[in-house]
């Protein structure tokens, strides 16, 4: 039985991909927290992934991630680790290939600033949408 039978379509909501991207990013050492790309996003909840933005151009899916890093980390090394973690996670979990993972470092957080808990980054109730 080498031929797989297609039983129907599988549709993954962009919000699901945003969450996969955000969680993969948050787990990388050196990442402190996310940042919205504009004030209007903070006021309106347009960014469901809190600093994670997906866009599709000519059939290719890209993501922009806005974040704060912890003081003392190598920015290029951390950014490359995020890119790899995000691409690998999205491919493994959703079988979707991202053509680009763009990292936007909004700032560096001082040493003694507590890192938010992973649960606090995603405290919205998915069932009430």
PDB file of C-alpha atoms in Angstrom:
ATOM      1  CA  UNK A   1       0.000   0.000   0.000  1.00  0.00           C
ATOM      2  CA  UNK A   2       2.462   2.660  -1.135  1.00  0.00           C
ATOM      3  CA  UNK A   3      -0.223   5.091  -2.304  1.00  0.00           C
ATOM      4  CA  UNK A   4      -1.867   7.283   0.317  1.00  0.00           C
ATOM      5  CA  UNK A   5      -5.547   7.946  -0.120  1.00  0.00           C
ATOM      6  CA  UNK A   6      -6.691  11.536   0.302  1.00  0.00           C
ATOM      7  CA  UNK A   7      -9.787  11.609   2.475  1.00  0.00           C
ATOM      8  CA  UNK A   8     -10.519  15.327   2.200  1.00  0.00           C
ATOM      9  CA  UNK A   9      -9.067  18.789   2.686  1.00  0.00           C
ATOM     10  CA  UNK A  10      -7.161  19.915   5.747  1.00  0.00           C
ATOM     11  CA  UNK A  11      -7.423  23.615   6.516  1.00  0.00           C
ATOM     12  CA  UNK A  12      -5.244  25.205   9.184  1.00  0.00           C
ATOM     13  CA  UNK A  13      -6.309  28.621  10.422  1.00  0.00           C
ATOM     14  CA  UNK A  14      -3.642  31.350  10.330  1.00  0.00           C
ATOM     15  CA  UNK A  15      -4.200  31.798  14.065  1.00  0.00           C
ATOM     16  CA  UNK A  16      -2.977  28.235  14.661  1.00  0.00           C
ATOM     17  CA  UNK A  17       0.213  28.918  12.706  1.00  0.00           C
ATOM     18  CA  UNK A  18       0.732  32.155  14.672  1.00  0.00           C
ATOM     19  CA  UNK A  19       0.519  30.218  17.942  1.00  0.00           C
ATOM     20  CA  UNK A  20       2.958  27.550  16.733  1.00  0.00           C
ATOM     21  CA  UNK A  21       5.369  30.311  15.691  1.00  0.00           C
ATOM     22  CA  UNK A  22       4.972  32.220  18.960  1.00  0.00           C
ATOM     23  CA  UNK A  23       5.506  29.170  21.164  1.00  0.00           C
ATOM     24  CA  UNK A  24       8.535  28.015  19.167  1.00  0.00           C
ATOM     25  CA  UNK A  25       9.986  31.536  19.449  1.00  0.00           C
ATOM     26  CA  UNK A  26       9.311  31.849  23.190  1.00  0.00           C
ATOM     27  CA  UNK A  27      11.164  28.595  23.875  1.00  0.00           C
ATOM     28  CA  UNK A  28      14.437  29.829  22.332  1.00  0.00           C
ATOM     29  CA  UNK A  29      17.041  30.843  24.930  1.00  0.00           C
ATOM     30  CA  UNK A  30      17.522  34.603  24.997  1.00  0.00           C
ATOM     31  CA  UNK A  31      13.975  35.556  23.989  1.00  0.00           C
ATOM     32  CA  UNK A  32      12.299  37.680  26.636  1.00  0.00           C
ATOM     33  CA  UNK A  33       8.904  38.714  25.244  1.00  0.00           C
ATOM     34  CA  UNK A  34       6.992  39.809  22.153  1.00  0.00           C
ATOM     35  CA  UNK A  35       6.300  43.296  20.853  1.00  0.00           C
ATOM     36  CA  UNK A  36       3.497  44.511  18.592  1.00  0.00           C
ATOM     37  CA  UNK A  37       4.701  46.216  15.444  1.00  0.00           C
ATOM     38  CA  UNK A  38       2.491  49.280  15.941  1.00  0.00           C
ATOM     39  CA  UNK A  39       0.391  51.034  18.581  1.00  0.00           C
ATOM     40  CA  UNK A  40      -2.807  50.241  16.682  1.00  0.00           C
ATOM     41  CA  UNK A  41      -2.096  46.506  17.052  1.00  0.00           C
ATOM     42  CA  UNK A  42      -1.825  46.926  20.801  1.00  0.00           C
ATOM     43  CA  UNK A  43      -5.179  48.689  20.927  1.00  0.00           C
ATOM     44  CA  UNK A  44      -7.077  46.434  18.543  1.00  0.00           C
ATOM     45  CA  UNK A  45      -5.907  42.822  18.907  1.00  0.00           C
ATOM     46  CA  UNK A  46      -5.160  42.578  15.178  1.00  0.00           C
ATOM     47  CA  UNK A  47      -2.093  40.605  16.139  1.00  0.00           C
ATOM     48  CA  UNK A  48      -3.516  37.428  17.577  1.00  0.00           C
ATOM     49  CA  UNK A  49      -0.023  36.016  17.991  1.00  0.00           C
ATOM     50  CA  UNK A  50       1.181  39.044  19.954  1.00  0.00           C
ATOM     51  CA  UNK A  51       4.061  40.149  17.807  1.00  0.00           C
ATOM     52  CA  UNK A  52       3.727  37.397  15.191  1.00  0.00           C
ATOM     53  CA  UNK A  53       2.456  38.394  11.751  1.00  0.00           C
ATOM     54  CA  UNK A  54       1.790  36.073   8.810  1.00  0.00           C
ATOM     55  CA  UNK A  55       1.445  37.139   5.215  1.00  0.00           C
ATOM     56  CA  UNK A  56       1.035  35.330   1.940  1.00  0.00           C
ATOM     57  CA  UNK A  57       2.454  36.814  -1.242  1.00  0.00           C
ATOM     58  CA  UNK A  58       2.219  34.935  -4.527  1.00  0.00           C
ATOM     59  CA  UNK A  59       1.615  31.623  -2.785  1.00  0.00           C
ATOM     60  CA  UNK A  60       4.556  31.954  -0.388  1.00  0.00           C
ATOM     61  CA  UNK A  61       3.974  32.271   3.340  1.00  0.00           C
ATOM     62  CA  UNK A  62       6.268  34.506   5.407  1.00  0.00           C
ATOM     63  CA  UNK A  63       6.237  35.590   9.016  1.00  0.00           C
ATOM     64  CA  UNK A  64       7.501  38.675  10.822  1.00  0.00           C
ATOM     65  CA  UNK A  65       8.287  38.306  14.526  1.00  0.00           C
ATOM     66  CA  UNK A  66       8.682  41.390  16.739  1.00  0.00           C
ATOM     67  CA  UNK A  67      10.340  40.708  20.083  1.00  0.00           C
ATOM     68  CA  UNK A  68      12.567  41.740  22.946  1.00  0.00           C
ATOM     69  CA  UNK A  69      15.744  39.825  23.769  1.00  0.00           C
ATOM     70  CA  UNK A  70      17.435  39.365  27.119  1.00  0.00           C
ATOM     71  CA  UNK A  71      20.528  41.427  27.822  1.00  0.00           C
ATOM     72  CA  UNK A  72      23.799  39.657  27.105  1.00  0.00           C
ATOM     73  CA  UNK A  73      22.728  37.341  24.289  1.00  0.00           C
ATOM     74  CA  UNK A  74      24.210  37.397  20.814  1.00  0.00           C
ATOM     75  CA  UNK A  75      21.517  38.974  18.644  1.00  0.00           C
ATOM     76  CA  UNK A  76      22.523  37.253  15.363  1.00  0.00           C
ATOM     77  CA  UNK A  77      22.919  33.831  17.032  1.00  0.00           C
ATOM     78  CA  UNK A  78      19.574  34.120  18.824  1.00  0.00           C
ATOM     79  CA  UNK A  79      17.806  35.373  15.688  1.00  0.00           C
ATOM     80  CA  UNK A  80      19.130  32.441  13.651  1.00  0.00           C
ATOM     81  CA  UNK A  81      18.071  30.001  16.393  1.00  0.00           C
ATOM     82  CA  UNK A  82      14.559  31.507  16.289  1.00  0.00           C
ATOM     83  CA  UNK A  83      14.407  31.195  12.505  1.00  0.00           C
ATOM     84  CA  UNK A  84      15.408  27.529  12.639  1.00  0.00           C
ATOM     85  CA  UNK A  85      13.058  26.691  15.534  1.00  0.00           C
ATOM     86  CA  UNK A  86      10.106  28.392  13.847  1.00  0.00           C
ATOM     87  CA  UNK A  87      10.668  26.838  10.410  1.00  0.00           C
ATOM     88  CA  UNK A  88      11.161  23.371  11.920  1.00  0.00           C
ATOM     89  CA  UNK A  89       8.106  23.620  14.218  1.00  0.00           C
ATOM     90  CA  UNK A  90       5.720  24.863  11.529  1.00  0.00           C
ATOM     91  CA  UNK A  91       6.897  22.210   9.080  1.00  0.00           C
ATOM     92  CA  UNK A  92       6.697  19.416  11.652  1.00  0.00           C
ATOM     93  CA  UNK A  93       3.372  20.372  13.229  1.00  0.00           C
ATOM     94  CA  UNK A  94       1.426  21.769  10.270  1.00  0.00           C
ATOM     95  CA  UNK A  95       3.316  20.490   7.207  1.00  0.00           C
ATOM     96  CA  UNK A  96       3.591  24.112   6.042  1.00  0.00           C
ATOM     97  CA  UNK A  97       6.844  25.544   4.735  1.00  0.00           C
ATOM     98  CA  UNK A  98       7.629  29.175   5.511  1.00  0.00           C
ATOM     99  CA  UNK A  99       9.592  30.954   2.786  1.00  0.00           C
ATOM    100  CA  UNK A 100      10.982  33.526   5.236  1.00  0.00           C
ATOM    101  CA  UNK A 101      11.121  34.100   8.994  1.00  0.00           C
ATOM    102  CA  UNK A 102      11.937  37.779   9.576  1.00  0.00           C
ATOM    103  CA  UNK A 103      13.106  38.740  13.064  1.00  0.00           C
ATOM    104  CA  UNK A 104      12.614  42.311  14.308  1.00  0.00           C
ATOM    105  CA  UNK A 105      14.392  42.992  17.598  1.00  0.00           C
ATOM    106  CA  UNK A 106      12.467  45.825  19.247  1.00  0.00           C
ATOM    107  CA  UNK A 107      14.821  46.078  22.200  1.00  0.00           C
ATOM    108  CA  UNK A 108      17.009  44.481  24.833  1.00  0.00           C
ATOM    109  CA  UNK A 109      15.599  43.883  28.314  1.00  0.00           C
ATOM    110  CA  UNK A 110      17.785  44.537  31.393  1.00  0.00           C
ATOM    111  CA  UNK A 111      19.157  41.581  33.380  1.00  0.00           C
ATOM    112  CA  UNK A 112      16.818  41.704  36.347  1.00  0.00           C
ATOM    113  CA  UNK A 113      13.558  42.046  34.421  1.00  0.00           C
ATOM    114  CA  UNK A 114      11.450  38.938  35.058  1.00  0.00           C
ATOM    115  CA  UNK A 115      10.618  36.905  31.970  1.00  0.00           C
ATOM    116  CA  UNK A 116       6.880  36.388  31.405  1.00  0.00           C
ATOM    117  CA  UNK A 117       5.574  32.845  31.838  1.00  0.00           C
ATOM    118  CA  UNK A 118       4.748  31.027  28.607  1.00  0.00           C
ATOM    119  CA  UNK A 119       1.124  30.621  29.742  1.00  0.00           C
ATOM    120  CA  UNK A 120       0.779  34.388  30.236  1.00  0.00           C
ATOM    121  CA  UNK A 121       1.678  35.056  26.604  1.00  0.00           C
ATOM    122  CA  UNK A 122      -1.392  33.165  25.410  1.00  0.00           C
ATOM    123  CA  UNK A 123      -4.053  33.715  28.047  1.00  0.00           C
ATOM    124  CA  UNK A 124      -7.005  34.183  25.696  1.00  0.00           C
ATOM    125  CA  UNK A 125      -9.891  31.729  25.673  1.00  0.00           C
ATOM    126  CA  UNK A 126     -10.020  30.016  22.272  1.00  0.00           C
ATOM    127  CA  UNK A 127     -13.517  28.655  22.790  1.00  0.00           C
ATOM    128  CA  UNK A 128     -15.164  32.067  23.165  1.00  0.00           C
ATOM    129  CA  UNK A 129     -14.226  33.497  19.776  1.00  0.00           C
TER     130      UNK A 129
END
